[in-house]
PDB file of C-alpha atoms in Angstrom:
ATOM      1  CA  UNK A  38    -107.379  83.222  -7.396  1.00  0.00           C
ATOM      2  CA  UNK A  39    -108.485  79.790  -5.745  1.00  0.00           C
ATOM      3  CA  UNK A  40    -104.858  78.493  -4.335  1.00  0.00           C
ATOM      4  CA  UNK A  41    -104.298  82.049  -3.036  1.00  0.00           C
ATOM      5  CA  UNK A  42    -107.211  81.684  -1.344  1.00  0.00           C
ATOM      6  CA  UNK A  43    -106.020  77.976  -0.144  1.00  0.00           C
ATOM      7  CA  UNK A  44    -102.656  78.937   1.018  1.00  0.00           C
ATOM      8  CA  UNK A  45    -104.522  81.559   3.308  1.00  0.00           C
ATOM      9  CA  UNK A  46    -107.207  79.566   4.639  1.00  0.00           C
ATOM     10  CA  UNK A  47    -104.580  76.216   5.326  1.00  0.00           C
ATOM     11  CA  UNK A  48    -101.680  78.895   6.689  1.00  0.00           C
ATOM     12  CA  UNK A  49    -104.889  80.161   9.238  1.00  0.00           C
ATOM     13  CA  UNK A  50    -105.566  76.530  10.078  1.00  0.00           C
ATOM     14  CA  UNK A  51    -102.280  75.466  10.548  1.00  0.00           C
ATOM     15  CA  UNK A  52    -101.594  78.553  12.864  1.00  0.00           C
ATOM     16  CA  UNK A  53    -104.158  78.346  15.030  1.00  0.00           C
ATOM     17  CA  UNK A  54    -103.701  74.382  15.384  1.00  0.00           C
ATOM     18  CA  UNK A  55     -99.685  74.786  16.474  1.00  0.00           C
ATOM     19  CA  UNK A  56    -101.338  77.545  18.836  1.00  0.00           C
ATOM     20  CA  UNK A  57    -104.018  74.833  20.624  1.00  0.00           C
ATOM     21  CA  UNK A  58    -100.942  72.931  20.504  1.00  0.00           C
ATOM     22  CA  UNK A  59     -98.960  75.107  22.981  1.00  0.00           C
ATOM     23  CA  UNK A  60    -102.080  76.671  24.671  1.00  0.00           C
ATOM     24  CA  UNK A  61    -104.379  73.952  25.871  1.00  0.00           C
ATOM     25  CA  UNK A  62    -104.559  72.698  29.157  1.00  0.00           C
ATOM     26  CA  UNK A  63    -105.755  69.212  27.755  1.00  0.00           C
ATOM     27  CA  UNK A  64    -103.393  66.981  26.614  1.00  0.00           C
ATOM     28  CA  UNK A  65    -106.057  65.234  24.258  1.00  0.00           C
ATOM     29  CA  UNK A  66    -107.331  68.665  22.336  1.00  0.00           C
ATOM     30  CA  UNK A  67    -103.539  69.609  22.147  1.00  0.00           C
ATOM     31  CA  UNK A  68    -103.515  66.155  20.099  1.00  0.00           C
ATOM     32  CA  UNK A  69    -106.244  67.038  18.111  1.00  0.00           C
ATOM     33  CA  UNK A  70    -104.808  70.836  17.247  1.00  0.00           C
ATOM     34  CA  UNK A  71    -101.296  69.190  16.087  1.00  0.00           C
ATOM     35  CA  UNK A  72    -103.855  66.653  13.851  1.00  0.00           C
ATOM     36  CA  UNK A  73    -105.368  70.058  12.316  1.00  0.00           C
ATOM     37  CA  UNK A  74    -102.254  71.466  11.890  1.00  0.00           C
ATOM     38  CA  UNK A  75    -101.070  68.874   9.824  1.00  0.00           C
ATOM     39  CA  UNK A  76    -103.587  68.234   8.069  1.00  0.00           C
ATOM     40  CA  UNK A  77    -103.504  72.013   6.973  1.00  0.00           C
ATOM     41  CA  UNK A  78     -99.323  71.326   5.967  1.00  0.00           C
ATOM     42  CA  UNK A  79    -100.565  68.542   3.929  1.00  0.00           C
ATOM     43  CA  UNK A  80    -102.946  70.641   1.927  1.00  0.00           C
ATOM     44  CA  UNK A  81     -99.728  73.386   2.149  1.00  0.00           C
ATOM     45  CA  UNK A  82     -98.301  70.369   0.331  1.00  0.00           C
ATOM     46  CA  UNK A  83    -100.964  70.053  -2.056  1.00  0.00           C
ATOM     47  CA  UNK A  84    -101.395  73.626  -3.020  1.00  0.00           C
ATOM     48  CA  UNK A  85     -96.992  73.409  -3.809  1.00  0.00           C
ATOM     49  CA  UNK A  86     -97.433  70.777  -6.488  1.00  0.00           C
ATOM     50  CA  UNK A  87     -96.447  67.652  -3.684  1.00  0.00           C
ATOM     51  CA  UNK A  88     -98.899  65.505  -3.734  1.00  0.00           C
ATOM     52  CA  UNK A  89     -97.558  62.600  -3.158  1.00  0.00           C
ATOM     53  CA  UNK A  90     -96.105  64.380  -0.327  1.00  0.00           C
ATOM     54  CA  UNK A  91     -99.557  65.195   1.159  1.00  0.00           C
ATOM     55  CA  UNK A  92    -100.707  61.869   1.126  1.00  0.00           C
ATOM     56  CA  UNK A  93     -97.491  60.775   3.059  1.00  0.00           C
ATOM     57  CA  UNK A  94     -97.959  63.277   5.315  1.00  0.00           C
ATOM     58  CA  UNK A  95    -101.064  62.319   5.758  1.00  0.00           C
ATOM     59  CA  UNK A  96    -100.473  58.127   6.261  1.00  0.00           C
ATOM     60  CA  UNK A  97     -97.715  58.636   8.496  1.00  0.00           C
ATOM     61  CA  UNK A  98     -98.046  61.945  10.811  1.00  0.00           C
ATOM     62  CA  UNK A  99    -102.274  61.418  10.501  1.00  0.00           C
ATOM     63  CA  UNK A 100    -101.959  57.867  10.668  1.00  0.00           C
ATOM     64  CA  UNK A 101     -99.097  56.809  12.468  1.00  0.00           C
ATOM     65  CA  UNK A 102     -97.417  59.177  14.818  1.00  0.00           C
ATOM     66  CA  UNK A 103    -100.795  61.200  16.417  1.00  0.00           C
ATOM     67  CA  UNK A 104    -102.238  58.226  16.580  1.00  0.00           C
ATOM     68  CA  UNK A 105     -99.267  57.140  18.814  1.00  0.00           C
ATOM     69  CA  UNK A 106     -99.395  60.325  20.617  1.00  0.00           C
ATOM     70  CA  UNK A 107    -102.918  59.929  21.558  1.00  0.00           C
ATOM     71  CA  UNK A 108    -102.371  56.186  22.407  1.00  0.00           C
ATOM     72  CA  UNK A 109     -99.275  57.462  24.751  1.00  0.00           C
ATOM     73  CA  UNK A 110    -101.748  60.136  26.271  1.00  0.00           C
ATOM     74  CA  UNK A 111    -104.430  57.593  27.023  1.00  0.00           C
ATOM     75  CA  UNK A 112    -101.506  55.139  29.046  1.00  0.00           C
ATOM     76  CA  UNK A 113     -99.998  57.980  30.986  1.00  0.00           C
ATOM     77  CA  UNK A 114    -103.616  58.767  32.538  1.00  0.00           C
ATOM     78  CA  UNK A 115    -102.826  62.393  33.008  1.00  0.00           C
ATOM     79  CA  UNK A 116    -105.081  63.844  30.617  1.00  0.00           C
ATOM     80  CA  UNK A 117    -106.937  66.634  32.260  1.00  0.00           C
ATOM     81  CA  UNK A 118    -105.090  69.986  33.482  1.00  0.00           C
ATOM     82  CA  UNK A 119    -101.589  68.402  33.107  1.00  0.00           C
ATOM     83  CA  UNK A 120    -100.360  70.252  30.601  1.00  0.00           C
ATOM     84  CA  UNK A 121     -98.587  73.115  32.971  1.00  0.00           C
ATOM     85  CA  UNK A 122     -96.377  75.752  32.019  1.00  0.00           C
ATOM     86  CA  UNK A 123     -93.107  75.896  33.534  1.00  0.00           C
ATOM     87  CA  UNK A 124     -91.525  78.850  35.051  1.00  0.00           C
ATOM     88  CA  UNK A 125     -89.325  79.380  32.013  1.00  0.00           C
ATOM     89  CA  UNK A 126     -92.463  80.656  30.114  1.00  0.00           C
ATOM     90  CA  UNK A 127     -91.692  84.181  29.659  1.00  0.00           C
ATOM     91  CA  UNK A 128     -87.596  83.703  28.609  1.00  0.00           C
ATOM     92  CA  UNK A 129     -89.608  81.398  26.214  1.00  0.00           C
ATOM     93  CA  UNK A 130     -91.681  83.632  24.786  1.00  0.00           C
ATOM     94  CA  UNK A 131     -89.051  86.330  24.316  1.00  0.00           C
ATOM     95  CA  UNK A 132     -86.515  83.872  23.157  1.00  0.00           C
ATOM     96  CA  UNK A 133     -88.932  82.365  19.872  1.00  0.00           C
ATOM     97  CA  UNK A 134     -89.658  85.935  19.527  1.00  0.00           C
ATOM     98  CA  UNK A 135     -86.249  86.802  18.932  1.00  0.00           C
ATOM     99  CA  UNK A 136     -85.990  83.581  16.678  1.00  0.00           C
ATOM    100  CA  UNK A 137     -89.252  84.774  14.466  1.00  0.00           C
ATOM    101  CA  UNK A 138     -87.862  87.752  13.854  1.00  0.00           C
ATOM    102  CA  UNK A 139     -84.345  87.197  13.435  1.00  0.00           C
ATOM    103  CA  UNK A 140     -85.522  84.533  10.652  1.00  0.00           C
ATOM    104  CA  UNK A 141     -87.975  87.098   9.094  1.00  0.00           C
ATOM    105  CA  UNK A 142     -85.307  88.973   8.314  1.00  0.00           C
ATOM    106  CA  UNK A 143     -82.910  86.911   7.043  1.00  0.00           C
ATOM    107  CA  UNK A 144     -86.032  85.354   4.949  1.00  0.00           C
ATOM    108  CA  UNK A 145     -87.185  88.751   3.801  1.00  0.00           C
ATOM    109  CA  UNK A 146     -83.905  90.562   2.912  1.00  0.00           C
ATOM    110  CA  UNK A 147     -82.088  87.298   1.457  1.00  0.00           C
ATOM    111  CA  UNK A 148     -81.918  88.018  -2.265  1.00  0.00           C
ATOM    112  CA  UNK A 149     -83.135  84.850  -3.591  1.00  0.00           C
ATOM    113  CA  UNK A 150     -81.523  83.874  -6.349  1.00  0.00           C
ATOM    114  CA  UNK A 151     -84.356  82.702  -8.681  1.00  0.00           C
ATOM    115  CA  UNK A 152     -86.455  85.751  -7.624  1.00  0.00           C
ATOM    116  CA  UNK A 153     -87.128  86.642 -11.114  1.00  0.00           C
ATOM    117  CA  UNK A 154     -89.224  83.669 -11.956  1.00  0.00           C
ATOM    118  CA  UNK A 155     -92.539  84.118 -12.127  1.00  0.00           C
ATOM    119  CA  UNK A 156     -94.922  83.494  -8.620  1.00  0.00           C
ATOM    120  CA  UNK A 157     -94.518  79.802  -7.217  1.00  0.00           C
ATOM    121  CA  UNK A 158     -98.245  78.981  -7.745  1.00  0.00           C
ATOM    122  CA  UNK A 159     -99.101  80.007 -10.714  1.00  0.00           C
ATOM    123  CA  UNK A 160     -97.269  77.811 -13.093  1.00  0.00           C
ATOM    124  CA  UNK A 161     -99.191  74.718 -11.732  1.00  0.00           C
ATOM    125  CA  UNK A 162     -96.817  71.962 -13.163  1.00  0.00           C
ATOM    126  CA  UNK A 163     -98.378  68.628 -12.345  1.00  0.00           C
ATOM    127  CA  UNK A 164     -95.804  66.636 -10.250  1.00  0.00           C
ATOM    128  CA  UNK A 165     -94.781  62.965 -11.594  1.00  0.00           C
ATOM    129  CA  UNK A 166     -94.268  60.774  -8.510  1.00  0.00           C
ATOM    130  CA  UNK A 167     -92.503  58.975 -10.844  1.00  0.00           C
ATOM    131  CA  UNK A 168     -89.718  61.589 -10.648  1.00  0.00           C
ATOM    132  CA  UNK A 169     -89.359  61.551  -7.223  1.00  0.00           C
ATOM    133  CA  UNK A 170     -89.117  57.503  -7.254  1.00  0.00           C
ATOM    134  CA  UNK A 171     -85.981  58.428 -10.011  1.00  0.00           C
ATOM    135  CA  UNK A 172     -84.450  60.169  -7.338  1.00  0.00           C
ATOM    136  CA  UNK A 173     -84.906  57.948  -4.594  1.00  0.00           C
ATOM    137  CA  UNK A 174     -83.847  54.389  -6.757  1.00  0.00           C
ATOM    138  CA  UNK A 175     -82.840  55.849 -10.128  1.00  0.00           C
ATOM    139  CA  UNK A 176     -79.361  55.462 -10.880  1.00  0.00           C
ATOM    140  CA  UNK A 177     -77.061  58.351  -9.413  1.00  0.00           C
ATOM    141  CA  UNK A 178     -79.828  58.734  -7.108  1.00  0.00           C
ATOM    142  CA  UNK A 179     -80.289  58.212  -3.260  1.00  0.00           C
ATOM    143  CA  UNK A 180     -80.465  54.678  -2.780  1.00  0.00           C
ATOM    144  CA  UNK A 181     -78.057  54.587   0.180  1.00  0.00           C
ATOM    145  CA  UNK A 182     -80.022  57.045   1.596  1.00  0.00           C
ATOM    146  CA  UNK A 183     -82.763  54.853   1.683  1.00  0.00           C
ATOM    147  CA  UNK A 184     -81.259  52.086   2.524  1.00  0.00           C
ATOM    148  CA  UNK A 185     -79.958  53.523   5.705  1.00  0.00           C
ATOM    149  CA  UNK A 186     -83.285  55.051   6.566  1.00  0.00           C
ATOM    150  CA  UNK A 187     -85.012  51.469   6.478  1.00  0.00           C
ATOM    151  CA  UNK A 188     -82.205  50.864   8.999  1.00  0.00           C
ATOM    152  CA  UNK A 189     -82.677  53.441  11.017  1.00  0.00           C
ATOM    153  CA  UNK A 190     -86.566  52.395  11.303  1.00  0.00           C
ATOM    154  CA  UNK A 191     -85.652  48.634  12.082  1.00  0.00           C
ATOM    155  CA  UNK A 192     -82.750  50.479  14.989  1.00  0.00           C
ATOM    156  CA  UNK A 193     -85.952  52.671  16.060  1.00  0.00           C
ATOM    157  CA  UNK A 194     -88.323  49.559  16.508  1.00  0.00           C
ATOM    158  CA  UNK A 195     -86.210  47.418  18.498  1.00  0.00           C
ATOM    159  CA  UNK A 196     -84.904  50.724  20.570  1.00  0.00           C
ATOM    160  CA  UNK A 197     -88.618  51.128  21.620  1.00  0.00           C
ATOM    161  CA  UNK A 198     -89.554  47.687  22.060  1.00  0.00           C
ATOM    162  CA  UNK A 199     -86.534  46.997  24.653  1.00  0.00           C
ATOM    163  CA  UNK A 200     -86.855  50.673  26.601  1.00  0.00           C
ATOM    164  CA  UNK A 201     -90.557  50.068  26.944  1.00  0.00           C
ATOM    165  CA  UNK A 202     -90.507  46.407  27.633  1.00  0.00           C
ATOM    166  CA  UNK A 203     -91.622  46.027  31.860  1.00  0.00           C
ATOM    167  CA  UNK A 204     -88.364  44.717  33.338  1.00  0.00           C
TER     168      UNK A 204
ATOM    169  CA  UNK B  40    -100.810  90.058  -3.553  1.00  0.00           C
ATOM    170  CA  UNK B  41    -100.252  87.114  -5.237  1.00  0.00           C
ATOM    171  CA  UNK B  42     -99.119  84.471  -2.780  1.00  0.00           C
ATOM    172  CA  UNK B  43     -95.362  83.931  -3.639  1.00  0.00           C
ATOM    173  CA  UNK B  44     -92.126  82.142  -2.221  1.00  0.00           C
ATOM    174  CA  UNK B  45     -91.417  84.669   0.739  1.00  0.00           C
ATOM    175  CA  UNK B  46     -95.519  83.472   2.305  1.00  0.00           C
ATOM    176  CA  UNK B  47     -94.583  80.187   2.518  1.00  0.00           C
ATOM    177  CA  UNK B  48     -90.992  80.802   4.253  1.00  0.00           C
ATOM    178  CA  UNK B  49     -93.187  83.041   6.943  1.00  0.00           C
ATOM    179  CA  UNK B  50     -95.531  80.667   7.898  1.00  0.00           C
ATOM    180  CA  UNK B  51     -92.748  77.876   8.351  1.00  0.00           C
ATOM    181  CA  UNK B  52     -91.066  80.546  10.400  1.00  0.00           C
ATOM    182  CA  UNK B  53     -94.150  81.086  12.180  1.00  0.00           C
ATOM    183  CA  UNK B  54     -94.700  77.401  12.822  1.00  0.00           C
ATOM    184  CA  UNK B  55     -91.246  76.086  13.799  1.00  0.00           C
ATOM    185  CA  UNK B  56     -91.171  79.152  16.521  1.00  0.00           C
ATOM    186  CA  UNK B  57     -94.442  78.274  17.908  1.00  0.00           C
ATOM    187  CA  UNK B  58     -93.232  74.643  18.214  1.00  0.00           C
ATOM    188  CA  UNK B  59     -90.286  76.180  19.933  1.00  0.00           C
ATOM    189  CA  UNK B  60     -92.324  78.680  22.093  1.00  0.00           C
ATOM    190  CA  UNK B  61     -93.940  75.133  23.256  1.00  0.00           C
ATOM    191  CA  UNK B  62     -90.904  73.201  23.738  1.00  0.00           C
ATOM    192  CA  UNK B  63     -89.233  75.927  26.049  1.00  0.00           C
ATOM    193  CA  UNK B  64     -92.653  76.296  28.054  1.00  0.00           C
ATOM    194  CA  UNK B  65     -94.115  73.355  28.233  1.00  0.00           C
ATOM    195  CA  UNK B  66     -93.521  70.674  31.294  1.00  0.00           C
ATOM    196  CA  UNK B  67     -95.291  67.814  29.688  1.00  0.00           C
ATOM    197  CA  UNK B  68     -93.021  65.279  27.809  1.00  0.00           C
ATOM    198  CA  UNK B  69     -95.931  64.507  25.653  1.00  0.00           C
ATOM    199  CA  UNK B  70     -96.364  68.440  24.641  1.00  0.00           C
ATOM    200  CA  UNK B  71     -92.417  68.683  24.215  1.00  0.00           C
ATOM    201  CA  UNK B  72     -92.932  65.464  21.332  1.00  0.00           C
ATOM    202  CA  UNK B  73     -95.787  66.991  19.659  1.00  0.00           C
ATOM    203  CA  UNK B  74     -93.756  70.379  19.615  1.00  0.00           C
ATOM    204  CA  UNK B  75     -90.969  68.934  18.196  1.00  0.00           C
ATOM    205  CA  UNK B  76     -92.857  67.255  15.624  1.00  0.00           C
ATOM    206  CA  UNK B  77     -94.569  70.797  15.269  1.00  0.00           C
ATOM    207  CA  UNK B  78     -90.939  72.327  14.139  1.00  0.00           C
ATOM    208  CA  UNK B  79     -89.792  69.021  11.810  1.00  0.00           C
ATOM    209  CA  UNK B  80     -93.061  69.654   9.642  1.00  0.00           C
ATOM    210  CA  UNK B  81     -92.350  73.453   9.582  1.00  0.00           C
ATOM    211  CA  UNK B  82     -88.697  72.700   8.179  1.00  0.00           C
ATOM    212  CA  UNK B  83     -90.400  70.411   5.665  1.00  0.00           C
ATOM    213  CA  UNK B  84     -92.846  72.972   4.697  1.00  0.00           C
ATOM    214  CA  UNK B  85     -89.491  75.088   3.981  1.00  0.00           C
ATOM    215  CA  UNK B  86     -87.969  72.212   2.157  1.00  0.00           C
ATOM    216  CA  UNK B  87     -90.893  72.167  -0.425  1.00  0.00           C
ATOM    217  CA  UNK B  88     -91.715  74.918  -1.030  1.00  0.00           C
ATOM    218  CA  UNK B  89     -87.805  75.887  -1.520  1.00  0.00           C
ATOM    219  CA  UNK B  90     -88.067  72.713  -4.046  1.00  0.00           C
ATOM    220  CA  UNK B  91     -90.943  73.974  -5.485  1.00  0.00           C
ATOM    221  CA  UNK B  92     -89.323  77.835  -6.010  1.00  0.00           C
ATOM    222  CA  UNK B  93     -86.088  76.929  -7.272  1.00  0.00           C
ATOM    223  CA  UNK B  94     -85.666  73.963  -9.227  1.00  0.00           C
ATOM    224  CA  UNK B  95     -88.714  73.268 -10.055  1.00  0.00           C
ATOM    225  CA  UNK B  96     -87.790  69.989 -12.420  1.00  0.00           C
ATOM    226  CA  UNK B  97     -85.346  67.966  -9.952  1.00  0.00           C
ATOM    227  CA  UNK B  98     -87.600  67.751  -6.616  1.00  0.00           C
ATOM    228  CA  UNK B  99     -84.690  66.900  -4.948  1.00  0.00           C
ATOM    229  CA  UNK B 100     -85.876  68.356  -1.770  1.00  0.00           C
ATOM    230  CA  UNK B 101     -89.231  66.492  -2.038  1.00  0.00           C
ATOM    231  CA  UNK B 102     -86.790  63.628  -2.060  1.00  0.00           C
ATOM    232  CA  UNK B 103     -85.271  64.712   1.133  1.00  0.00           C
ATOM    233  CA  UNK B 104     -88.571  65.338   2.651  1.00  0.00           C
ATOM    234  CA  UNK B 105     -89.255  61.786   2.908  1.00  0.00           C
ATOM    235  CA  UNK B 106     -85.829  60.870   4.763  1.00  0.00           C
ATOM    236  CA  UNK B 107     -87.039  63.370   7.245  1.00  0.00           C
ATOM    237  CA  UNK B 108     -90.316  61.993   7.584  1.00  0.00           C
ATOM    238  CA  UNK B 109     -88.841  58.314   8.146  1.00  0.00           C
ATOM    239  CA  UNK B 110     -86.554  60.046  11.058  1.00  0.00           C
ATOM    240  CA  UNK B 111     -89.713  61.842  12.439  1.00  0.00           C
ATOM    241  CA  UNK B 112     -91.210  58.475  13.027  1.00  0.00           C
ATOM    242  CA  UNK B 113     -88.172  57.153  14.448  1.00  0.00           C
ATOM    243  CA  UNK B 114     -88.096  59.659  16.909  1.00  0.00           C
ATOM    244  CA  UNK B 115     -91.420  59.776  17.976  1.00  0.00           C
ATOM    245  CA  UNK B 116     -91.401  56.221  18.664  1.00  0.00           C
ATOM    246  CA  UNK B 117     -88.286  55.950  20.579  1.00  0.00           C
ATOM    247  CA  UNK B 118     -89.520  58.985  22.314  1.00  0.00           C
ATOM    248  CA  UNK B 119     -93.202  58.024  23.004  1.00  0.00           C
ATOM    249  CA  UNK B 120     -91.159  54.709  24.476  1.00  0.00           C
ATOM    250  CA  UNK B 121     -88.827  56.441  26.786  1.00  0.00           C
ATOM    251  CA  UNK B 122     -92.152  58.335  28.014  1.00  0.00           C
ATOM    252  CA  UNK B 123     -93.749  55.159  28.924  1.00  0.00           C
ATOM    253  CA  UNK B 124     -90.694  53.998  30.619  1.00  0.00           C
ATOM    254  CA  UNK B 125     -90.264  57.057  32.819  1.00  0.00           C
ATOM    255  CA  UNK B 126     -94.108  56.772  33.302  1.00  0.00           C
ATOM    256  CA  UNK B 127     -93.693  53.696  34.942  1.00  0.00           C
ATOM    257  CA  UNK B 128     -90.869  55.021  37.275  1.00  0.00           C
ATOM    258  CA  UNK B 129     -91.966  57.704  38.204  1.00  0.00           C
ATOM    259  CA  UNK B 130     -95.428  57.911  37.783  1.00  0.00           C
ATOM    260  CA  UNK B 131     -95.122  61.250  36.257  1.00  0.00           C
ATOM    261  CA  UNK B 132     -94.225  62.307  33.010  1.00  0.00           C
ATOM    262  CA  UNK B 133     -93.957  66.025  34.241  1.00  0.00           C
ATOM    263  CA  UNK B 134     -90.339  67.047  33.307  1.00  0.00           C
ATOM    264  CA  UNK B 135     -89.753  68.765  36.572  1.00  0.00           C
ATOM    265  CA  UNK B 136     -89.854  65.275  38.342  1.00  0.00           C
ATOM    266  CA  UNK B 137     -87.588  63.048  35.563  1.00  0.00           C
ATOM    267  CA  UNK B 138     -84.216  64.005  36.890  1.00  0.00           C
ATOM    268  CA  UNK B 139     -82.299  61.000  37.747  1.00  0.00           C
ATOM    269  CA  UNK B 140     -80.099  61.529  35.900  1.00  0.00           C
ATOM    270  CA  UNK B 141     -78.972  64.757  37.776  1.00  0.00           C
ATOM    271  CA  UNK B 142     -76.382  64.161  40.090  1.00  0.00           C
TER     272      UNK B 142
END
């Protein structure tokens, strides 16, 4: 079935971008493996029914923020063999070890309780992004939310403008 | 198999603790952001496809996924900022030198 065969392709894209994330000396190809991994969670997006939700993942973490990272990379001049581990590497790799499988477990033995419905993908139900838009500014919907979150971006922008500002 | 609820849950488990894995071991700020930002799209992969599982007519946690992608941007910006700043003390952004703050 094709978005079987999507989720396993983008899930073994995504993977091995978060691991050239936390395995390359370079800071620049780490920037490029966190691009390919989310490009692969956008197409995760995709294969969910979220599309609107892939494109926004797309404009802004794509776009916007690994843009920024590289940008920050490129100022700090410490591109080549910076990226060094610290000594804490091996109480980190038991520790997320403990947290992968800890949250396996909970994940796998967790009796969901719409279990019964039939598998997530197959009843490919074309998402309105109209609905979401109804939730976000519809009546009874989220429009505090929202209004708070352009507030927290204005807070954010003038936060980074005066801590990076040369004194 | 057909792919189902539980995959998706497993790979965002997968990804957040390889973000964390990173995080923990890293000594570059710049790594530490991009793991963080690593572990906020994992719990957003969770969010949808927990939307997408359960109530599949309300999307209310597609809804929620774009709050947390406004505060992802946020915080990588203020972040990338208080890199630069530190850059330009210290001419480092190694972790292991950026500890003025320690008394």
């Amino acid at each position: 079935m094709g978005s079987d065969l999507a989720f396993w392709v983008l899930a073994v894209t995504a993977v091995s971008g978060a691991l050239m994330v936390v395995t390359m000396r370079s800071l620049f190809r780490a920037a490029l493996g966190m691009i390919l991994c989310f490009l692969s969670i956008a197409g995760l997006f995709i294969t969910l029914t979220a599309e609107y939700l892939g494109m926004a993942q797309i404009f802004v973490y794509i776009g916007a923020i690994a843009i920024l990272i590289i940008m920050a990379t490129m100022l700090t001049r410490q591109v080549e063999h910076s990226n060094l581990p610290s000594p804490y590497k091996f109480p980190a790799i038991i520790g997320a070890l403990a947290f992968l499988g800890v949250s396996i477990w909970v994940l796998l033995n967790t009796q969901w309780f719409l279990e019964k419905l039939p598998p997530i993908i197959q009843d490919i139900t074309p998402v309105s992004t109209s609905t979401i838009g109804l939730i976000l500014f519809g009546q009874e919907g989220l429009i505090l939310a929202v209004e708070i979150a352009a507030l927290l971006l204005v807070a954010a922008i003038i936060g980074a403008i005066s801590v990076a500002k040369e004194k | 198999m057909a792919v189902g609820l539980t995959h998706y849950l497993i790979l965002a488990s997968v990804l957040f603790c390889l973000g964390l894995y990173g995080a923990l071991s890293r000594r570059n700020a710049i790594i530490i952001l991009m793991c963080v930002e690593l572990m906020l799209n994992a719990a957003n992969l969770l969010l949808v496809a927990f939307s997408k599982g359960f109530f599949d007519y309300l999307l209310i946690g597609q809804a929620v996924v774009i709050f947390s992608l406004v505060v992802a941007a946020a915080e990588v910006s203020v972040g990338l900022a208080i890199v630069i700043a530190l850059y330009r003390l210290r001419k480092s952004i190694d972790i292991k030198d950026i500890n003025i703050l320690k008394w």
